[in-house]
Coordinates of C-alpha atoms in Angstrom, one line a residue:
X914 CA 33.2 -24.1 -3.0
X915 CA 35.2 -27.3 -0.4
X916 CA 35.3 -30.8 -1.6
X917 CA 34.9 -33.4 0.5
X918 CA 34.4 -36.3 0.8
X919 CA 32.2 -39.5 -1.9
X920 CA 28.4 -40.4 0.1
X921 CA 27.1 -43.6 -1.5
X922 CA 25.0 -42.6 1.2
X923 CA 23.6 -40.7 -0.9
X924 CA 20.6 -41.0 -3.5
X925 CA 21.3 -42.4 -7.1
X926 CA 18.9 -42.8 -9.9
X927 CA 18.2 -45.1 -10.8
X928 CA 19.9 -47.8 -12.9
X929 CA 18.5 -49.1 -16.1
X930 CA 19.7 -50.8 -18.9
X931 CA 21.6 -49.9 -21.2
X932 CA 20.8 -48.1 -24.4
X933 CA 19.1 -50.1 -26.8
X934 CA 21.4 -47.9 -29.6
X935 CA 24.2 -45.6 -28.9
X936 CA 26.8 -44.5 -31.3
X937 CA 29.9 -45.9 -29.9
X938 CA 30.5 -48.0 -26.0
X939 CA 31.1 -45.4 -23.2
X940 CA 35.4 -45.8 -22.4
X941 CA 36.0 -47.1 -19.0
X942 CA 39.5 -47.8 -18.3
X943 CA 42.3 -47.0 -14.9
X944 CA 44.5 -45.1 -16.9
X945 CA 44.3 -41.7 -18.2
X946 CA 40.8 -40.1 -20.5
X947 CA 40.7 -38.1 -23.6
X948 CA 37.6 -36.4 -25.4
X949 CA 38.2 -33.7 -27.8
X950 CA 36.2 -32.7 -30.8
X951 CA 39.5 -34.0 -33.6
X952 CA 40.8 -37.6 -33.4
X953 CA 44.5 -35.7 -33.7
X954 CA 44.5 -34.0 -30.7
X955 CA 42.3 -36.8 -28.3
X956 CA 45.8 -39.2 -29.7
X957 CA 48.6 -36.4 -29.7
X958 CA 46.5 -36.0 -25.4
X959 CA 46.5 -39.1 -24.3
X960 CA 50.4 -39.9 -26.0
X961 CA 51.3 -37.3 -23.5
X962 CA 49.7 -38.9 -21.0
X963 CA 51.4 -42.3 -22.8
X964 CA 54.4 -39.9 -22.0
X965 CA 54.1 -39.6 -18.1
X966 CA 53.0 -36.3 -18.9
X967 CA 49.2 -35.2 -15.9
X968 CA 45.6 -33.9 -17.6
X969 CA 46.6 -30.4 -17.3
X970 CA 50.6 -31.1 -19.9
X971 CA 48.2 -33.4 -21.6
X972 CA 46.0 -30.5 -22.3
X973 CA 48.1 -28.0 -23.3
X974 CA 49.2 -30.4 -26.4
X975 CA 46.0 -31.3 -27.9
X976 CA 45.5 -27.4 -27.7
X977 CA 47.8 -26.4 -29.6
X978 CA 47.6 -29.2 -32.1
X979 CA 43.7 -28.0 -32.1
X980 CA 45.0 -24.8 -33.8
X981 CA 46.8 -27.2 -36.8
X982 CA 44.1 -29.7 -37.8
X983 CA 40.7 -27.0 -36.8
X984 CA 41.7 -24.2 -37.8
X985 CA 38.3 -22.7 -39.0
X986 CA 37.1 -23.3 -35.7
X987 CA 40.4 -21.9 -32.9
X988 CA 43.8 -20.0 -32.8
X989 CA 46.3 -19.3 -31.0
X990 CA 45.7 -15.5 -31.2
X991 CA 41.9 -17.1 -29.8
X992 CA 40.7 -16.8 -27.1
X993 CA 40.3 -20.2 -24.0
X994 CA 38.0 -20.1 -20.3
X995 CA 39.8 -23.7 -18.6
X996 CA 37.7 -25.1 -15.4
X997 CA 40.1 -27.6 -13.6
X998 CA 39.9 -29.7 -11.0
X999 CA 43.0 -30.2 -9.5
X1000 CA 43.1 -34.0 -7.5
X1001 CA 45.2 -32.6 -4.8
X1002 CA 43.2 -28.9 -4.5
X1003 CA 40.9 -27.2 -5.2
X1004 CA 38.7 -26.3 -8.9
X1005 CA 39.8 -23.1 -10.2
X1006 CA 38.2 -21.3 -13.5
X1007 CA 41.4 -20.4 -15.6
X1008 CA 40.4 -17.2 -18.0
X1009 CA 42.4 -17.1 -21.2
X1010 CA 40.3 -14.4 -22.5
X1011 CA 41.0 -11.4 -23.6
X1012 CA 40.2 -8.1 -23.2
X1013 CA 39.1 -5.3 -24.5
X1014 CA 42.3 -2.6 -26.5
X1015 CA 43.0 0.8 -24.9
X1016 CA 41.8 2.2 -27.8
X1017 CA 38.7 0.3 -28.3
X1018 CA 35.5 2.6 -26.5
X1019 CA 32.9 2.9 -28.2
X1020 CA 33.7 6.7 -29.5
X1021 CA 36.3 5.5 -30.9
X1022 CA 34.1 2.6 -33.0
X1023 CA 30.5 5.1 -33.0
X1024 CA 32.5 8.0 -34.9
X1025 CA 33.1 5.2 -37.7
X1026 CA 29.8 5.3 -38.3
X1027 CA 29.1 1.7 -36.7
X1028 CA 26.8 0.2 -34.7
X1029 CA 28.5 -3.0 -33.4
X1030 CA 31.3 -4.7 -33.9
X1031 CA 32.1 -6.1 -37.3
X1032 CA 32.3 -9.8 -37.0
X1033 CA 35.6 -9.8 -38.9
X1034 CA 39.3 -7.6 -39.4
X1035 CA 41.0 -6.3 -36.2
X1036 CA 38.0 -3.4 -34.8
X1037 CA 37.0 -7.4 -33.5
X1038 CA 40.4 -8.3 -32.4
X1039 CA 41.0 -8.7 -28.5
X1040 CA 44.1 -9.1 -27.0
X1041 CA 44.4 -12.8 -27.2
X1042 CA 43.9 -14.7 -24.8
X1043 CA 44.6 -18.8 -25.8
X1044 CA 48.1 -18.5 -25.8
X1045 CA 49.1 -17.7 -22.4
X1046 CA 46.4 -19.1 -20.8
X1047 CA 47.8 -22.5 -21.8
X1048 CA 51.2 -20.9 -20.6
X1049 CA 49.9 -20.3 -16.8
X1050 CA 48.3 -23.8 -17.0
X1051 CA 51.3 -25.9 -18.0
X1052 CA 53.7 -24.1 -15.5
X1053 CA 51.4 -24.3 -12.7
X1054 CA 49.8 -28.2 -13.1
X1055 CA 52.0 -29.0 -15.6
X1056 CA 55.5 -31.8 -15.6
X1057 CA 56.4 -30.6 -19.5
X1058 CA 58.4 -28.4 -21.2
X1059 CA 57.4 -26.2 -23.8
X1060 CA 59.0 -28.4 -25.9
X1061 CA 57.6 -31.3 -25.0
X1062 CA 54.0 -30.0 -25.1
X1063 CA 54.5 -28.3 -28.5
X1064 CA 56.3 -30.7 -30.6
X1065 CA 53.0 -32.4 -31.3
X1066 CA 51.2 -29.0 -33.2
X1067 CA 55.4 -28.9 -35.0
X1068 CA 54.7 -32.3 -36.8
X1069 CA 51.0 -31.6 -37.8
X1070 CA 51.6 -28.3 -38.7
X1071 CA 54.7 -29.3 -40.5
X1072 CA 55.3 -32.4 -42.2
X1073 CA 50.9 -32.3 -43.0
X1074 CA 47.7 -33.6 -41.9
X1075 CA 44.9 -34.9 -44.0
X1076 CA 42.2 -32.1 -43.4
X1077 CA 38.7 -33.0 -41.9
X1078 CA 36.6 -32.2 -45.1
X1079 CA 34.8 -29.0 -43.6
X1080 CA 38.3 -27.1 -43.2
X1081 CA 38.6 -27.3 -47.3
X1082 CA 34.7 -26.1 -47.7
X1083 CA 35.4 -23.3 -45.2
X1084 CA 38.0 -22.2 -47.5
X1085 CA 35.8 -22.3 -50.5
X1086 CA 33.4 -20.4 -48.4
X1087 CA 36.0 -17.2 -48.2
X1088 CA 37.9 -17.6 -50.9
X1089 CA 36.8 -14.8 -52.9
X1090 CA 38.3 -12.1 -49.8
X1091 CA 41.6 -13.8 -49.3
X1092 CA 42.2 -13.3 -53.5
X1093 CA 41.1 -10.2 -53.1
X1094 CA 41.3 -8.7 -50.2
X1095 CA 43.0 -11.3 -47.4
X1096 CA 46.3 -12.3 -49.8
X1097 CA 48.3 -13.4 -46.5
X1098 CA 45.3 -15.7 -46.3
X1099 CA 45.7 -17.0 -49.2
X1100 CA 49.1 -18.1 -49.1
X1101 CA 48.3 -20.6 -46.0
X1102 CA 45.0 -21.9 -47.3
X1103 CA 45.0 -21.8 -50.9
X1104 CA 48.3 -22.8 -52.0
X1105 CA 48.2 -23.5 -56.0
X1106 CA 44.9 -21.9 -55.6
X1107 CA 44.3 -25.0 -53.6
X1108 CA 42.1 -25.7 -51.1
X1109 CA 42.9 -28.5 -48.7
X1110 CA 41.3 -31.3 -50.1
X1111 CA 40.5 -34.9 -47.5
X1112 CA 43.3 -37.6 -47.7
X1113 CA 46.3 -34.7 -49.0
X1114 CA 48.5 -33.6 -46.2
X1115 CA 47.9 -30.2 -44.9
X1116 CA 50.2 -29.0 -44.0
X1117 CA 51.6 -24.8 -42.3
X1118 CA 55.2 -24.5 -42.3
X1119 CA 55.2 -20.2 -41.3
X1120 CA 52.8 -21.8 -38.1
X1121 CA 55.4 -24.3 -37.2
X1122 CA 58.4 -21.3 -37.6
X1123 CA 56.7 -19.9 -35.3
X1124 CA 56.8 -22.6 -32.3
X1125 CA 60.6 -23.5 -33.5
X1126 CA 61.4 -19.5 -33.5
X1127 CA 60.5 -19.8 -30.5
X1128 CA 61.8 -22.2 -28.5
X1129 CA 65.2 -21.1 -30.1
X1130 CA 64.0 -18.1 -28.2
X1131 CA 64.0 -19.9 -25.0
X1132 CA 66.9 -23.2 -25.1
X1133 CA 68.8 -20.6 -23.4
X1134 CA 67.4 -21.0 -20.4
X1135 CA 67.6 -24.5 -19.0
X1136 CA 64.8 -25.2 -15.7
X1137 CA 61.1 -25.3 -17.6
X1138 CA 59.6 -22.5 -15.4
X1139 CA 62.2 -20.0 -17.3
X1140 CA 61.1 -21.5 -20.1
X1141 CA 56.9 -21.2 -19.7
X1142 CA 57.6 -18.1 -18.6
X1143 CA 60.2 -16.4 -21.1
X1144 CA 57.4 -17.9 -23.7
X1145 CA 55.5 -15.7 -22.4
X1146 CA 57.3 -12.4 -22.8
X1147 CA 58.5 -12.9 -26.4
X1148 CA 54.0 -14.1 -26.9
X1149 CA 54.8 -10.3 -24.9
X1150 CA 56.9 -7.7 -26.5
X1151 CA 59.1 -10.4 -28.5
X1152 CA 58.6 -11.1 -32.4
X1153 CA 55.7 -11.6 -31.9
X1154 CA 54.1 -9.3 -30.0
X1155 CA 55.6 -6.8 -32.9
X1156 CA 53.6 -8.8 -36.2
X1157 CA 50.6 -8.7 -33.7
X1158 CA 50.1 -5.6 -34.2
X1159 CA 51.6 -4.6 -37.3
X1160 CA 48.5 -6.8 -38.7
X1161 CA 46.1 -4.5 -36.6
X1162 CA 48.1 -1.3 -38.1
X1163 CA 47.2 -2.6 -41.7
X1164 CA 42.8 -1.5 -43.0
X1165 CA 41.3 -4.9 -43.7
X1166 CA 37.8 -5.5 -45.4
X1167 CA 35.1 -6.8 -43.2
X1168 CA 31.8 -7.1 -42.2
X1169 CA 30.8 -3.9 -42.1
X1170 CA 31.9 -3.8 -46.0
X1171 CA 34.6 -0.6 -45.0
X1172 CA 38.4 -1.3 -44.7
X1173 CA 39.1 -0.6 -41.2
X1174 CA 42.6 -0.7 -39.1
X1175 CA 42.7 -2.2 -35.4
X1176 CA 42.9 -0.4 -32.3
X1177 CA 46.0 -3.3 -30.8
X1178 CA 48.6 -2.1 -30.4
X1179 CA 52.5 -3.3 -27.4
X1180 CA 51.2 -2.3 -24.3
X1181 CA 47.8 -3.6 -24.5
X1182 CA 49.7 -7.4 -25.2
X1183 CA 52.6 -6.8 -22.4
X1184 CA 50.0 -4.7 -20.6
X1185 CA 47.2 -8.2 -20.5
X1186 CA 48.0 -12.1 -18.8
X1187 CA 45.5 -15.2 -18.4
X1188 CA 44.5 -15.3 -14.6
X1189 CA 42.9 -17.5 -12.2
X1190 CA 39.3 -17.3 -10.2
X1191 CA 37.1 -19.2 -8.8
X1192 CA 35.1 -20.7 -10.3
X1193 CA 30.8 -19.8 -9.6
X1194 CA 28.8 -22.7 -8.8
X1195 CA 25.6 -24.0 -8.0
X1196 CA 24.3 -27.0 -6.3
X1197 CA 21.6 -29.6 -6.8
X1198 CA 20.4 -32.6 -6.1
X1199 CA 23.5 -33.7 -4.2
X1200 CA 25.9 -31.6 -8.0
X1201 CA 27.5 -29.0 -7.8
X1202 CA 27.7 -27.3 -11.3
X1203 CA 31.5 -25.4 -12.0
X1204 CA 31.5 -22.4 -15.0
X1205 CA 33.8 -19.1 -15.4
X1206 CA 31.5 -16.1 -14.2
X1207 CA 29.1 -13.6 -15.9
X1208 CA 32.0 -12.6 -18.0
X1209 CA 31.4 -15.6 -20.2
X1210 CA 27.4 -17.2 -20.8
X1211 CA 27.8 -20.2 -18.5
X1212 CA 26.0 -19.0 -14.8
X1213 CA 23.3 -19.6 -17.5
X1214 CA 23.9 -23.6 -17.3
X1215 CA 23.1 -22.6 -13.4
X1216 CA 19.9 -20.4 -14.3
X1217 CA 17.8 -22.7 -16.1
X1218 CA 18.9 -25.6 -12.7
X1219 CA 18.0 -23.5 -10.6
X1220 CA 15.0 -22.5 -12.9
X1221 CA 13.6 -25.9 -12.8
X1222 CA 10.6 -27.0 -10.2
X1223 CA 11.5 -30.2 -7.6
X1224 CA 9.0 -32.4 -9.5
X1225 CA 10.4 -32.8 -12.9
X1226 CA 7.5 -34.3 -16.3
X1227 CA 9.4 -37.2 -17.7
X1228 CA 12.8 -37.0 -19.2
X1229 CA 12.4 -37.0 -23.2
X1230 CA 8.5 -35.4 -22.7
X1231 CA 7.0 -32.6 -24.3
X1232 CA 6.5 -31.7 -20.9
X1233 CA 10.0 -31.6 -19.8
X1234 CA 11.3 -30.0 -23.6
X1235 CA 8.6 -27.5 -22.9
X1236 CA 9.8 -26.9 -19.2
X1237 CA 13.7 -26.4 -20.5
X1238 CA 13.1 -24.1 -23.7
X1239 CA 11.0 -21.5 -21.5
X1240 CA 13.3 -21.3 -18.8
X1241 CA 16.1 -21.5 -21.1
X1242 CA 14.7 -18.5 -22.5
X1243 CA 14.4 -16.5 -18.8
X1244 CA 17.8 -17.6 -18.7
X1245 CA 19.0 -15.8 -21.5
X1246 CA 16.9 -12.7 -20.8
X1247 CA 18.7 -12.6 -18.3
X1248 CA 22.5 -13.3 -19.4
X1249 CA 21.2 -10.5 -22.3
X1250 CA 20.7 -8.1 -18.8
X1251 CA 23.1 -8.7 -16.5
X1252 CA 25.6 -11.0 -17.2
X1253 CA 28.8 -9.0 -18.0
X1254 CA 32.4 -7.5 -17.3
X1255 CA 31.6 -4.1 -17.6
X1256 CA 29.4 -4.0 -15.2
X1257 CA 28.3 -5.9 -11.1
X1258 CA 26.8 -8.7 -12.0
X1259 CA 24.6 -9.9 -9.4
X1260 CA 24.9 -13.2 -10.0
X1261 CA 23.7 -14.8 -6.3
X1262 CA 20.6 -13.1 -6.3
X1263 CA 20.1 -14.5 -9.9
X1264 CA 21.0 -18.0 -8.8
X1265 CA 18.9 -17.0 -5.7
X1266 CA 15.9 -19.6 -4.4
X1267 CA 13.2 -17.3 -4.4
X1268 CA 14.2 -15.5 -7.4
X1269 CA 14.0 -18.1 -9.3
X1270 CA 11.0 -18.9 -7.7
X1271 CA 9.4 -16.2 -9.0
X1272 CA 10.5 -16.6 -12.2
X1273 CA 9.6 -20.2 -13.2
X1274 CA 5.8 -18.8 -12.0
X1275 CA 6.1 -16.9 -15.3
X1276 CA 6.8 -20.5 -18.0
X1277 CA 2.9 -21.3 -19.4
X1278 CA 1.6 -23.5 -20.8
X1279 CA 2.2 -22.2 -23.8
X1280 CA 5.6 -21.1 -25.5
X1281 CA 6.9 -18.3 -24.9
X1282 CA 7.5 -15.1 -27.9
X1283 CA 9.3 -12.7 -25.4
X1284 CA 12.1 -11.9 -24.1
X1285 CA 11.7 -11.4 -19.6
X1286 CA 14.5 -10.0 -18.0
X1287 CA 14.2 -10.0 -14.9
X1288 CA 14.3 -7.4 -11.3
X1289 CA 17.4 -8.8 -8.7
X1290 CA 16.7 -6.6 -6.0
X1291 CA 14.3 -4.3 -8.0
X1292 CA 17.3 -3.1 -10.1
X1293 CA 16.1 -2.6 -13.2
X1294 CA 17.3 -4.2 -16.5
X1295 CA 20.1 -2.3 -18.5
X1296 CA 19.0 -3.8 -22.2
X1297 CA 20.9 -2.5 -24.8
X1298 CA 19.3 -0.9 -28.3
X1299 CA 20.0 -3.6 -31.3
X1300 CA 18.1 -6.4 -28.4
X1301 CA 14.9 -4.3 -27.3
X1302 CA 14.6 -4.0 -31.9
X1303 CA 15.5 -7.3 -32.1
X1304 CA 13.2 -8.3 -28.9
X1305 CA 10.3 -6.6 -30.3
X1306 CA 9.7 -8.1 -33.8
X1307 CA 11.4 -4.4 -35.5
X1308 CA 14.3 -5.3 -37.3
X1309 CA 13.3 -9.2 -38.5
X1310 CA 16.5 -11.1 -38.7
X1311 CA 17.2 -14.7 -41.2
X1312 CA 19.7 -16.4 -39.2
X1313 CA 20.6 -18.3 -42.7
X1314 CA 20.4 -15.9 -45.2
X1315 CA 23.1 -13.5 -43.0
X1316 CA 26.3 -14.0 -43.8
X1317 CA 28.2 -13.7 -40.3
X1318 CA 25.4 -15.2 -37.9
X1319 CA 27.8 -16.9 -36.0
X1320 CA 29.2 -19.6 -34.4
X1321 CA 26.5 -22.4 -35.8
X1322 CA 25.4 -26.2 -34.7
X1323 CA 27.5 -29.0 -36.4
X1324 CA 25.9 -30.1 -39.2
X1325 CA 24.1 -28.3 -41.8
X1326 CA 21.0 -29.1 -42.0
X1327 CA 18.5 -26.4 -45.3
X1328 CA 16.2 -26.1 -42.3
X1329 CA 17.0 -25.4 -39.6
X1330 CA 17.3 -21.2 -38.3
X1331 CA 21.4 -21.5 -38.1
X1332 CA 23.4 -23.5 -40.9
X1333 CA 26.1 -25.7 -39.9
X1334 CA 29.3 -24.8 -41.1
X1335 CA 31.2 -21.1 -41.2
X1336 CA 29.9 -19.2 -44.1
X1337 CA 31.1 -15.8 -45.7
X1338 CA 30.6 -13.5 -48.6
X1339 CA 32.5 -11.7 -50.3
X1340 CA 32.6 -9.4 -48.3
X1341 CA 34.4 -10.7 -45.9
X1342 CA 31.4 -11.8 -43.3
X1343 CA 31.5 -14.8 -41.3
X1344 CA 30.8 -17.7 -39.4
X1345 CA 33.4 -20.0 -36.9
X1346 CA 32.7 -22.4 -34.4
X1347 CA 35.1 -23.6 -31.3
X1348 CA 36.0 -27.1 -30.4
X1349 CA 36.5 -28.4 -26.6
X1350 CA 39.3 -31.1 -25.1
X1351 CA 38.1 -33.0 -21.4
X1352 CA 40.5 -34.9 -19.8
X1353 CA 41.2 -36.5 -16.6
X1354 CA 43.9 -38.6 -15.9
X1355 CA 45.3 -40.9 -13.8
X1356 CA 46.0 -40.0 -10.4
X1357 CA 42.3 -37.7 -10.6
X1358 CA 43.0 -33.9 -12.2
X1359 CA 40.3 -33.3 -14.3
X1360 CA 40.5 -30.3 -17.4
X1361 CA 37.3 -28.6 -19.5
X1362 CA 38.7 -26.0 -21.7
X1363 CA 36.7 -23.9 -24.5
X1364 CA 38.6 -23.0 -26.9
X1365 CA 37.8 -20.7 -29.8
X1366 CA 38.7 -17.5 -31.8
X1367 CA 41.3 -17.0 -34.0
X1368 CA 40.2 -18.9 -36.3
X1369 CA 41.1 -18.8 -40.4
X1370 CA 37.9 -16.5 -41.7
X1371 CA 38.2 -14.0 -38.8
X1372 CA 40.7 -12.5 -40.5
X1373 CA 43.8 -11.8 -42.1
X1374 CA 46.9 -14.2 -41.6
X1375 CA 50.0 -12.8 -40.1
X1376 CA 52.5 -13.1 -42.8
X1377 CA 55.4 -14.2 -39.9
X1378 CA 53.6 -16.1 -37.8
X1379 CA 51.2 -18.1 -39.7
X1380 CA 47.8 -18.0 -37.7
X1381 CA 45.5 -14.6 -37.5
X1382 CA 43.6 -12.6 -34.8
X1383 CA 40.4 -13.1 -33.3
X1384 CA 37.2 -11.5 -33.2
X1385 CA 36.0 -11.7 -29.8
X1386 CA 34.7 -8.0 -29.2
X1387 CA 31.9 -8.4 -32.0
X1388 CA 30.2 -10.2 -29.1
X1389 CA 30.2 -6.2 -26.6
X1390 CA 27.4 -2.9 -27.5
X1391 CA 28.0 -0.6 -28.3
X1392 CA 26.6 1.3 -26.5
X1393 CA 27.5 2.9 -23.0
X1394 CA 26.8 1.1 -19.1
X1395 CA 25.4 -1.9 -20.4
X1396 CA 27.1 -4.8 -18.6
X1397 CA 28.3 -5.8 -21.3
X1398 CA 29.4 -2.5 -23.1
X1399 CA 32.5 -2.0 -24.9
X1400 CA 35.2 -0.8 -22.0
X1401 CA 38.4 -1.3 -22.0
X1402 CA 40.5 -3.2 -19.7
X1403 CA 37.0 -5.7 -20.0
X1404 CA 37.1 -9.0 -21.8
X1405 CA 34.0 -8.9 -23.7
X1406 CA 31.6 -11.2 -22.7
X1407 CA 32.1 -14.9 -24.6
X1408 CA 30.1 -17.6 -25.1
X1409 CA 32.6 -20.4 -24.2
X1410 CA 31.6 -22.3 -21.0
X1411 CA 33.1 -25.7 -20.4
X1412 CA 32.0 -27.6 -17.3
X1413 CA 32.9 -29.3 -14.7
X1414 CA 30.3 -31.1 -12.1
X1415 CA 30.8 -32.5 -8.4
X1416 CA 29.6 -35.3 -6.8
X1417 CA 29.1 -35.0 -2.9
X1418 CA 32.1 -32.0 -3.2
X1419 CA 34.6 -34.1 -5.2
X1420 CA 35.1 -34.3 -9.6
X1421 CA 33.0 -36.1 -11.1
X1422 CA 32.6 -35.5 -14.7
X1423 CA 34.2 -33.3 -16.9
X1424 CA 31.5 -31.7 -20.0
X1425 CA 31.4 -29.0 -23.0
X1426 CA 30.6 -28.3 -26.9
X1427 CA 31.1 -26.0 -29.2
X1428 CA 28.2 -24.2 -30.7
X1429 CA 28.4 -20.6 -30.0
X1430 CA 25.0 -19.5 -27.9
X1431 CA 24.2 -22.8 -28.0
X1432 CA 26.3 -24.2 -25.7
X1433 CA 25.1 -24.2 -22.1
X1434 CA 22.1 -25.1 -23.6
X1435 CA 23.4 -28.7 -25.2
X1436 CA 24.5 -28.8 -22.3
X1437 CA 22.3 -28.4 -20.5
X1438 CA 21.1 -31.4 -21.5
X1439 CA 23.1 -33.3 -22.0
X1440 CA 23.4 -32.8 -17.9
X1441 CA 19.6 -33.7 -17.8
X1442 CA 20.2 -36.7 -19.0
X1443 CA 23.2 -38.2 -16.8
X1444 CA 22.2 -37.0 -13.5
X1445 CA 18.7 -38.8 -14.6
X1446 CA 18.9 -41.6 -16.9
X1447 CA 21.6 -43.4 -14.2
X1448 CA 23.6 -45.2 -14.4
X1449 CA 25.0 -48.0 -16.9
X1450 CA 27.6 -51.1 -17.2
X1451 CA 28.7 -49.5 -13.2
X1452 CA 29.7 -45.6 -14.2
X1453 CA 27.7 -42.7 -15.8
X1454 CA 26.0 -43.6 -18.7
X1455 CA 27.3 -40.1 -20.8
X1456 CA 28.4 -41.7 -24.8
X1457 CA 24.3 -41.8 -24.2
X1458 CA 23.7 -38.8 -22.8
X1459 CA 25.3 -38.1 -25.5
X1460 CA 23.4 -39.4 -28.5
X1461 CA 20.2 -38.6 -26.6
X1462 CA 18.3 -35.9 -29.6
X1463 CA 19.3 -32.4 -28.9
X1464 CA 17.9 -29.5 -29.8
X1465 CA 18.7 -25.8 -29.4
X1466 CA 16.4 -22.5 -29.4
X1467 CA 17.1 -18.6 -30.4
X1468 CA 14.2 -17.0 -28.6
X1469 CA 17.6 -14.0 -27.4
X1470 CA 19.5 -11.8 -29.5
X1471 CA 22.9 -14.0 -30.6
X1472 CA 26.5 -13.4 -29.0
X1473 CA 27.8 -12.6 -32.9
X1474 CA 27.4 -9.6 -35.7
X1475 CA 24.2 -9.0 -36.6
X1476 CA 23.1 -10.2 -33.6
X1477 CA 19.3 -11.3 -34.3
X1478 CA 17.7 -13.9 -33.0
X1479 CA 13.8 -16.1 -33.9
X1480 CA 11.5 -15.1 -31.0
X1481 CA 9.6 -19.0 -29.7
X1482 CA 11.1 -20.8 -32.4
X1483 CA 13.0 -24.1 -31.4
X1484 CA 15.8 -26.1 -33.8
X1485 CA 14.7 -30.5 -32.3
X1486 CA 17.0 -32.9 -34.2
X1487 CA 14.4 -35.2 -36.5
X1488 CA 15.1 -38.0 -34.6
X1489 CA 13.3 -36.7 -32.3
X1490 CA 9.8 -38.2 -31.6
X1491 CA 7.4 -37.2 -33.5
X1492 CA 4.3 -37.3 -30.8
X1493 CA 6.9 -34.0 -29.1
X1494 CA 6.8 -32.3 -32.0
X1495 CA 3.5 -32.0 -32.3
X1496 CA 3.2 -31.2 -29.0
X1497 CA 5.1 -29.0 -29.3
X1498 CA 3.9 -27.3 -31.8
X1499 CA 0.2 -27.6 -30.0
X1500 CA 1.8 -25.4 -27.7
X1501 CA 3.3 -22.6 -30.3
X1502 CA 6.7 -23.0 -30.5
X1503 CA 8.7 -22.2 -33.9
X1504 CA 9.1 -25.6 -35.0
X1505 CA 12.0 -26.5 -37.1
X1506 CA 12.7 -29.9 -37.5
X1507 CA 17.1 -30.8 -38.4
X1508 CA 18.4 -33.2 -39.6
X1509 CA 18.5 -36.9 -37.5
X1510 CA 22.4 -35.9 -36.0
X1511 CA 23.0 -31.6 -36.1
X1512 CA 22.2 -30.4 -32.8
X1513 CA 26.1 -30.7 -30.4
X1514 CA 29.2 -31.0 -30.6
X1515 CA 29.2 -33.0 -26.8
X1516 CA 32.5 -34.1 -25.1
X1517 CA 32.7 -35.6 -22.0
X1518 CA 35.2 -38.0 -19.6
X1519 CA 34.1 -38.8 -16.0
X1520 CA 36.2 -40.7 -12.9
X1521 CA 34.2 -42.8 -10.0
X1522 CA 36.4 -42.1 -6.9
X1523 CA 35.7 -44.2 -4.6
X1524 CA 36.3 -47.4 -7.7
X1525 CA 38.8 -44.8 -9.9
X1526 CA 37.4 -46.7 -12.6
X1527 CA 37.9 -43.4 -15.5
X1528 CA 35.4 -43.2 -18.8
X1529 CA 35.1 -40.7 -21.4
X1530 CA 32.7 -40.5 -24.3
X1531 CA 32.1 -37.6 -28.2
X1532 CA 29.7 -36.9 -30.0
X1533 CA 29.0 -38.5 -33.4
X1534 CA 27.9 -35.9 -35.2
X1535 CA 29.9 -34.2 -37.7
X1536 CA 32.2 -37.4 -37.6
X1537 CA 35.4 -35.8 -35.4
X1538 CA 34.6 -35.4 -32.7
X1539 CA 37.0 -38.6 -30.5
X1540 CA 37.9 -40.4 -27.3
X1541 CA 40.6 -42.1 -26.2
X1542 CA 41.4 -43.2 -23.1
X1543 CA 42.4 -46.9 -21.6

């Protein structure tokens, strides 16, 4: 993909008046813009920009702050895909998704009597990827020292921060598990038997001590790059690696109801590092969408665009929503059959015009209740037995009633099929969620990142470090010869999927959201709202697109343990036009009406390359995400 010159001759959407109501303004300025899922991360990133750092320095600082202030949503031993657009270079993907350890074979897990990788515990831990990806970003594209960007996270971990309500709520759901099985987690998150509470300072001194020790061990290096490289080595083979391996070797209660040790070894940690790669891209009406490759679910967004007909129904109409729902089902079915890192993915054919024209013809007037993967190039789809069973209806599934149902929507709702925040049972069943951040600076550098995994309810806190291992291996199948089979040295297919959009070849927007399988649904709706609903105030209507009523469907096997589905389901916000809801039901959709502000946690930043004006917006749902800038 080559970057070109922004051309105002490209037809722009018609200008319209600003929305009647938005929760916040779309921020505009020229110095720098940040949007993230927590205000402390946003403001820490902005502080780095104010101190002369660039977007990449700011992103690393924000990423480490998110580990502290959203510990129920991510951690240093989790993972992070990053899409970056340097002002003077090509768009690249930085893969912070670790691989399966050498001992993580299908045979090993089957030998333990397992049909699915557990949703918690060390058996679900991939090689941690987030830390190395952040440091690689800092080394190659940043300007600050590691100490400069870590000081914000160290401060909040050591001096404390006032936690959002959901941190304490999450800890209360795992209280019994922590006290009975995971005492190292109880020590951090239940000090004196008391969960974190809003308005009271919560500290994680063990995490602060880890970063201070790390900085002390690399202090003899005087060069910025040498220090970062030394820190990466400490993570791979020093005191951090040793503690992670010890934790993996400890038998731990997980969602199977049994205690299992993991497979992570010192050799696994020493041999892996984050890597750069070209993005998967798709051109649509003058836009180019850039995503991580099919080791993630990122191309699902691209396929949804490829499935759209040349003429679209009116934005927000029942015809429009029905079209997007049915296209999403087809794209997600292809994800189940074709995406993964354990086999070649025919992505060019999956995105080709002939293939999508044929697939588009499958969209009828009525809602489909089938899982219908395609056959690119005449290939036979390869679906896991589990996916075939849940798709056939032989195995019922109610996400509300099963601990460990995966990454949720943001707001709790008794009517939604996926509840709000993490839900953990005494057996260790758990839901986790994710964070997101987007940054653009005055030089035009742009970055989108979706950190996740390694959350407090995934694994016991490593006593020496103050954070737990992750659980991303639960996304791989315990069957051989599938694109997403559990395979040593290969990445489990992740739901993490940041986005970066170009207009006429020039980077103009970075965006993303937490939400597991919902991420590329909500992002598609957001992008189309931006692209179809025009410009306001001389810039993109980011906040209006974020605030617009959103929806998702669960008509495909979920990516998280126990990996169920709800065929034909659609969950909409109650703000959705009642006529649209009635028409969707008339077309056969099983519509569940959730709370008014319950679908999505989008963040976005943008830059007009002609004027240099920067903009940002953040999701009001959950009362946590904020954009800042000037």
